[in-house]
Each structure stands twice: as structure tokens, then as C-alpha cells.
Amino acid sequence: MQRILLGAELREARENSGLSTSDATKRLGWYAGKLSKVEQGDKSVTDRELSKAIDVFGITRERADALKELATEARRRLPPARVPEWATKYVNLVAAATELKLFFPDSFPGTVQTFEYAQAMLSSAVIVAPADVDRMAEERSKRAERLMNSEATRLWLVIGEEALHREIGGKAVLRGQLEQMRSLAETPNTTVQIIPFDGGAHACHGTAFTIITLLEGRPGIVYSEGLTGSDYLGREHVRVYNLAYDKLRAAALSPQKTLEAVDRRIGELT
């Protein structure tokens, strides 16, 4: 998380200085590709390397002090989360986010799952060992509870109507998930909307993603996940995904009509 924040700050400083990645790499004396890894948050920097970057990019003293503190934090090892290694970064990013925008076309995302719903989904995953299912489901449910009780994170959630009907875990489990979603939708920092079946085409068929904002007023990060890996996208990707998300929200039911649809579905499952 801290590496990504530091990388974003250094990238912005480099661009403000007018240096291309290749020119900055030469002036820093780094090997080809290192600067890109640092800016993407995939590699930490030493104090000496950071001091050099501060000089090359012309970063102010006040900002430099904050970056040095951030670099120190970035070198600390965080406790491991019970998720695949490639998804650990996502868990830490979500925990630090000031805003999350999620779109899932056919199920509820792990970020907001109940224990039983997560357990049913993880039990069907081809990369999760049976012995890890309950522990991972418990962690998902705890993260969902923290998000429900958090006032620090603004949550936008757009879900395809299929998620209301796909009985993952059975009727009782789906009902419990819907009841939790209803409670979440009533919190002041959360907006939940449904893309209806009869709404026709929309901007993101078959594409689940999360837009993570760590700092207000700064570009976010787009996270997308496959069966065996994930992508973290920045810059131009974030602009496109935000545009797509705005179109999704426009195509979705209003928050009030969404609650009404959830209530009807809960009634059908009772």
C-alpha cells in the first residue's frame, strides 16, 4: 500500500519535472525498468535512492520529508492476509482506501460477502485448497464487517441483477447475503445500485472491476482479477474505467428502487 502511494507521488513529481521515464532513469543511474516498477508500487527504494530522486525531480523539502516517512513505512512487512499472493496487495489497498467503486455483473464481491456466501464461493474455486476455505471466508466476512462500520471509506457498489437470483450456497445463504447488502446500503457512506435484466446493453458486459482511490484528488487504481492473477491499472485506464462506471450508474436502478428490488427478492427467498 505504502509502496503504491510512494510510487504514485514519485511518478507525479517526475511528470511535473518534465522528465520521461528513460531520461529520469539515466539521471538516477538506475537500471532499465526499475523506475517503472517503483512508480507502480512493485519495488521499494532505499533512503539514498529516494534522496537522489528528490534532487532529480526537484521535490520540495516539505514534501520530501513526507516521502521519506512513506518510504520507511513501505519497507515494513505487513502481516499476510489469507488470500492468494497476487491478491494480497488488493486487500491492503482496500483497507486504506478513501473511496471504492465496485462493479460485479453476476455475484457479490468478496469485499462485502457474508461468511456463508464466501464459503460457498471459495468452495467452488479451483485455486483454493479445501483446508483454506473456512479461514479465507472468515477473513472476507470480517473485512465486510469493517467496511460496514467504517466512516472513512466511501463505497459505491453496482451489481448485475443476476447476483440477486444466483443461489450461491442455496436460498438461505443468498437471503443472508441480500439482508447484509440491504443493511450496508442504508449506511450513509454507501450507495448500492442494480443493473436490471431488462436494461439492455451496458458499458461493462463480463467485466468485473474495482476502482480504488487512496488519496482525495489523486488518480486511483483499477483492480481486475482473473483465475490465476490480477492487474493493477493506472492513469489512462482509470479515466476510462471511471467513465464506464458513470455509465453503469446511469443505466442502473436508483438506490431506492434497488432497495425495493432487494426486498422483493428477500421475500421470495423467505
Short mmCIF file of C-alpha atoms in Angstrom, two decimals:
data_model
loop_
_atom_site.label_atom_id
_atom_site.label_comp_id
_atom_site.label_asym_id
_atom_site.label_seq_id
_atom_site.Cartn_x
_atom_site.Cartn_y
_atom_site.Cartn_z
CA MET A 1 0.00 0.00 0.00
CA GLN A 2 2.71 2.46 1.02
CA ARG A 3 4.85 1.47 -1.96
CA ILE A 4 1.97 2.25 -4.30
CA LEU A 5 1.39 5.63 -2.65
CA LEU A 6 5.10 6.44 -2.83
CA GLY A 7 5.28 5.31 -6.45
CA ALA A 8 2.31 7.49 -7.41
CA GLU A 9 3.92 10.51 -5.72
CA LEU A 10 7.24 9.94 -7.48
CA ARG A 11 5.53 9.45 -10.83
CA GLU A 12 3.65 12.72 -10.41
CA ALA A 13 6.85 14.53 -9.39
CA ARG A 14 8.73 13.11 -12.39
CA GLU A 15 5.99 14.16 -14.80
CA ASN A 16 5.84 17.64 -13.25
CA SER A 17 9.59 17.94 -13.78
CA GLY A 18 9.11 17.23 -17.49
CA LEU A 19 11.27 14.10 -17.49
CA SER A 20 10.38 10.99 -19.42
CA THR A 21 10.86 7.60 -17.79
CA SER A 22 14.00 6.93 -19.84
CA ASP A 23 15.54 10.36 -19.14
CA ALA A 24 14.80 10.09 -15.43
CA THR A 25 16.28 6.58 -15.34
CA LYS A 26 19.55 7.87 -16.82
CA ARG A 27 19.78 10.77 -14.38
CA LEU A 28 19.02 8.49 -11.44
CA GLY A 29 21.58 5.94 -12.58
CA TRP A 30 19.06 3.09 -12.24
CA TYR A 31 18.81 0.02 -14.43
CA ALA A 32 16.17 -0.04 -17.19
CA GLY A 33 12.73 -0.86 -15.84
CA LYS A 34 13.45 -0.09 -12.18
CA LEU A 35 11.74 3.31 -12.19
CA SER A 36 8.60 1.83 -13.73
CA LYS A 37 8.49 -0.84 -11.01
CA VAL A 38 8.93 1.82 -8.30
CA GLU A 39 6.19 4.01 -9.77
CA GLN A 40 3.81 1.04 -9.97
CA GLY A 41 4.47 0.16 -6.33
CA ASP A 42 6.16 -3.13 -7.12
CA LYS A 43 9.59 -2.20 -5.76
CA SER A 44 10.79 -0.27 -2.72
CA VAL A 45 13.62 2.27 -2.69
CA THR A 46 16.47 2.87 -0.27
CA ASP A 47 16.90 6.19 1.51
CA ARG A 48 19.82 7.01 -0.79
CA GLU A 49 17.79 6.22 -3.92
CA LEU A 50 14.89 8.32 -2.69
CA SER A 51 17.20 11.26 -1.89
CA LYS A 52 18.55 11.08 -5.44
CA ALA A 53 15.02 11.06 -6.87
CA ILE A 54 14.07 14.04 -4.69
CA ASP A 55 17.00 16.01 -6.14
CA VAL A 56 16.41 14.94 -9.75
CA PHE A 57 12.67 15.68 -9.65
CA GLY A 58 13.03 18.95 -7.72
CA ILE A 59 10.73 17.89 -4.88
CA THR A 60 10.25 20.48 -2.15
CA ARG A 61 11.77 19.90 1.27
CA GLU A 62 8.39 19.68 2.99
CA ARG A 63 7.15 17.09 0.51
CA ALA A 64 10.47 15.26 0.66
CA ASP A 65 10.12 14.71 4.42
CA ALA A 66 6.69 13.13 3.90
CA LEU A 67 8.05 10.89 1.13
CA LYS A 68 10.92 9.71 3.31
CA GLU A 69 8.49 8.73 6.04
CA LEU A 70 6.33 6.95 3.47
CA ALA A 71 9.38 5.08 2.12
CA THR A 72 10.24 3.89 5.62
CA GLU A 73 6.70 2.58 6.05
CA ALA A 74 6.86 0.93 2.61
CA ARG A 75 9.79 -1.23 3.71
CA ARG A 76 7.85 -2.67 6.66
CA ARG A 77 6.38 -6.12 6.17
CA LEU A 78 2.64 -6.36 6.75
CA PRO A 79 1.00 -9.45 8.27
CA PRO A 80 -0.06 -11.79 5.44
CA ALA A 81 -3.73 -11.95 4.50
CA ARG A 82 -5.29 -15.31 3.70
CA VAL A 83 -5.66 -14.62 0.00
CA PRO A 84 -3.59 -15.71 -2.99
CA GLU A 85 -0.24 -13.92 -3.04
CA TRP A 86 -1.21 -11.85 -6.08
CA ALA A 87 -4.33 -10.56 -4.29
CA THR A 88 -2.63 -9.52 -1.05
CA LYS A 89 -1.89 -6.05 -2.40
CA TYR A 90 -5.60 -5.60 -3.14
CA VAL A 91 -6.60 -6.43 0.44
CA ASN A 92 -4.18 -3.82 1.78
CA LEU A 93 -5.32 -1.22 -0.76
CA VAL A 94 -8.98 -1.72 0.14
CA ALA A 95 -8.16 -1.30 3.83
CA ALA A 96 -6.51 2.06 3.09
CA ALA A 97 -9.00 3.37 0.50
CA THR A 98 -10.93 6.60 0.92
CA GLU A 99 -13.29 5.53 -1.88
CA LEU A 100 -14.17 2.24 -3.57
CA LYS A 101 -16.19 1.77 -6.74
CA LEU A 102 -17.07 -1.86 -7.47
CA PHE A 103 -18.89 -3.47 -10.38
CA PHE A 104 -19.71 -7.19 -10.38
CA PRO A 105 -22.12 -8.50 -13.02
CA ASP A 106 -23.22 -11.85 -11.56
CA SER A 107 -22.30 -12.15 -7.86
CA PHE A 108 -21.47 -10.14 -4.76
CA PRO A 109 -17.76 -9.28 -4.42
CA GLY A 110 -15.56 -10.67 -1.67
CA THR A 111 -15.32 -7.18 -0.17
CA VAL A 112 -18.94 -7.39 1.04
CA GLN A 113 -19.59 -11.13 1.42
CA THR A 114 -21.06 -12.89 4.45
CA PHE A 115 -19.16 -15.88 5.82
CA GLU A 116 -21.62 -18.39 4.35
CA TYR A 117 -21.68 -16.75 0.91
CA ALA A 118 -17.87 -16.53 0.83
CA GLN A 119 -17.61 -20.14 1.98
CA ALA A 120 -19.87 -21.30 -0.87
CA MET A 121 -17.92 -19.33 -3.47
CA LEU A 122 -14.48 -20.35 -2.21
CA SER A 123 -15.52 -24.00 -2.08
CA SER A 124 -16.07 -23.85 -5.85
CA ALA A 125 -12.77 -22.06 -6.61
CA VAL A 126 -10.14 -24.17 -8.39
CA ILE A 127 -7.18 -22.41 -6.73
CA VAL A 128 -8.34 -22.58 -3.11
CA ALA A 129 -7.40 -25.63 -1.06
CA PRO A 130 -10.34 -27.11 0.92
CA ALA A 131 -8.38 -26.64 4.15
CA ASP A 132 -8.19 -22.87 3.50
CA VAL A 133 -11.85 -22.25 2.67
CA ASP A 134 -13.17 -21.52 6.17
CA ARG A 135 -10.22 -19.32 7.15
CA MET A 136 -10.47 -17.29 3.95
CA ALA A 137 -14.25 -16.99 4.27
CA GLU A 138 -13.85 -15.75 7.83
CA GLU A 139 -11.39 -13.08 6.72
CA ARG A 140 -13.72 -11.95 3.94
CA SER A 141 -16.63 -11.62 6.34
CA LYS A 142 -14.52 -9.67 8.83
CA ARG A 143 -13.38 -7.28 6.10
CA ALA A 144 -17.02 -6.79 5.11
CA GLU A 145 -17.95 -6.02 8.72
CA ARG A 146 -15.14 -3.47 8.99
CA LEU A 147 -16.30 -1.81 5.80
CA MET A 148 -19.89 -1.63 7.10
CA ASN A 149 -18.67 0.04 10.29
CA SER A 150 -16.20 2.37 8.60
CA GLU A 151 -16.87 6.06 8.11
CA ALA A 152 -13.55 6.58 6.35
CA THR A 153 -14.37 4.77 3.10
CA ARG A 154 -16.99 5.91 0.59
CA LEU A 155 -18.41 2.80 -1.12
CA TRP A 156 -20.18 2.62 -4.47
CA LEU A 157 -21.44 -0.82 -5.47
CA VAL A 158 -23.10 -1.66 -8.80
CA ILE A 159 -24.31 -5.26 -9.16
CA GLY A 160 -25.92 -7.10 -12.04
CA GLU A 161 -29.41 -8.37 -11.27
CA GLU A 162 -28.16 -11.92 -11.76
CA ALA A 163 -26.48 -11.66 -8.33
CA LEU A 164 -29.94 -11.44 -6.75
CA HIS A 165 -31.00 -14.70 -8.36
CA ARG A 166 -27.92 -16.91 -8.49
CA GLU A 167 -28.40 -19.05 -5.37
CA ILE A 168 -24.79 -19.37 -4.30
CA GLY A 169 -24.88 -21.58 -1.23
CA GLY A 170 -28.63 -22.04 -1.55
CA LYS A 171 -31.68 -19.91 -0.79
CA ALA A 172 -30.87 -19.26 2.88
CA VAL A 173 -27.30 -18.20 2.16
CA LEU A 174 -28.36 -15.86 -0.64
CA ARG A 175 -31.05 -14.38 1.58
CA GLY A 176 -28.47 -13.70 4.29
CA GLN A 177 -26.21 -12.01 1.74
CA LEU A 178 -29.07 -9.85 0.49
CA GLU A 179 -30.03 -8.88 4.03
CA GLN A 180 -26.45 -7.80 4.69
CA MET A 181 -26.44 -5.83 1.44
CA ARG A 182 -29.61 -4.08 2.49
CA SER A 183 -28.05 -3.09 5.80
CA LEU A 184 -24.93 -1.89 4.02
CA ALA A 185 -26.99 0.18 1.57
CA GLU A 186 -28.60 2.01 4.47
CA THR A 187 -25.26 3.28 5.84
CA PRO A 188 -24.56 6.94 4.96
CA ASN A 189 -21.28 6.23 3.17
CA THR A 190 -22.62 3.52 0.81
CA THR A 191 -24.60 3.56 -2.43
CA VAL A 192 -25.84 0.27 -3.92
CA GLN A 193 -27.44 0.01 -7.38
CA ILE A 194 -28.58 -2.89 -9.57
CA ILE A 195 -28.27 -3.22 -13.34
CA PRO A 196 -31.67 -4.75 -14.28
CA PHE A 197 -32.09 -7.67 -16.67
CA ASP A 198 -34.39 -5.61 -18.88
CA GLY A 199 -31.99 -2.68 -19.10
CA GLY A 200 -30.41 -3.86 -22.34
CA ALA A 201 -26.73 -3.36 -23.15
CA HIS A 202 -24.42 -1.55 -20.73
CA ALA A 203 -20.79 -0.46 -20.69
CA CYS A 204 -19.12 -3.45 -19.00
CA HIS A 205 -20.52 -6.82 -20.01
CA GLY A 206 -18.49 -9.64 -18.47
CA THR A 207 -16.02 -7.27 -16.81
CA ALA A 208 -15.82 -7.09 -13.01
CA PHE A 209 -13.53 -4.43 -11.57
CA THR A 210 -12.80 -2.18 -8.62
CA ILE A 211 -11.63 1.44 -8.73
CA ILE A 212 -9.61 2.24 -5.59
CA THR A 213 -8.95 5.82 -4.51
CA LEU A 214 -6.30 6.15 -1.80
CA LEU A 215 -5.95 9.94 -1.63
CA GLU A 216 -8.64 12.51 -2.39
CA GLY A 217 -7.90 14.41 -5.56
CA ARG A 218 -5.30 11.89 -6.77
CA PRO A 219 -5.70 9.34 -9.58
CA GLY A 220 -6.95 6.00 -8.37
CA ILE A 221 -6.05 2.43 -9.26
CA VAL A 222 -8.17 -0.06 -11.20
CA TYR A 223 -8.06 -3.65 -9.95
CA SER A 224 -9.28 -6.55 -12.07
CA GLU A 225 -8.90 -10.22 -11.21
CA GLY A 226 -8.79 -13.48 -13.11
CA LEU A 227 -8.50 -17.10 -12.01
CA THR A 228 -4.71 -17.06 -11.62
CA GLY A 229 -3.68 -13.43 -11.41
CA SER A 230 -4.70 -9.80 -11.25
CA ASP A 231 -3.97 -6.45 -12.89
CA TYR A 232 -3.44 -3.05 -11.29
CA LEU A 233 -4.06 -0.31 -13.84
CA GLY A 234 -3.41 3.41 -13.55
CA ARG A 235 -3.54 6.70 -15.40
CA GLU A 236 -5.48 6.49 -18.68
CA HIS A 237 -7.07 3.20 -17.63
CA VAL A 238 -8.53 4.88 -14.54
CA ARG A 239 -10.11 7.62 -16.65
CA VAL A 240 -11.76 5.07 -18.95
CA TYR A 241 -13.00 2.87 -16.11
CA ASN A 242 -14.42 5.89 -14.26
CA LEU A 243 -16.27 6.90 -17.43
CA ALA A 244 -17.61 3.34 -17.74
CA TYR A 245 -18.65 3.38 -14.08
CA ASP A 246 -20.58 6.62 -14.57
CA LYS A 247 -22.43 4.97 -17.46
CA LEU A 248 -23.15 1.90 -15.32
CA ARG A 249 -24.67 4.04 -12.58
CA ALA A 250 -26.79 5.87 -15.14
CA ALA A 251 -28.05 2.54 -16.52
CA ALA A 252 -28.73 1.08 -13.07
CA LEU A 253 -31.83 1.33 -10.92
CA SER A 254 -31.87 4.21 -8.46
CA PRO A 255 -30.70 3.39 -4.91
CA GLN A 256 -34.34 3.44 -3.71
CA LYS A 257 -35.59 1.15 -6.47
CA THR A 258 -32.61 -1.09 -5.81
CA LEU A 259 -33.67 -1.48 -2.18
CA GLU A 260 -37.18 -2.30 -3.34
CA ALA A 261 -35.84 -4.99 -5.67
CA VAL A 262 -33.68 -6.44 -2.89
CA ASP A 263 -36.67 -6.51 -0.54
CA ARG A 264 -38.79 -8.34 -3.12
CA ARG A 265 -36.08 -10.91 -3.63
CA ILE A 266 -35.63 -11.41 0.13
CA GLY A 267 -39.39 -12.00 0.35
CA GLU A 268 -39.20 -14.61 -2.41
CA LEU A 269 -36.40 -16.44 -0.57
CA THR A 270 -38.13 -16.43 2.82
#
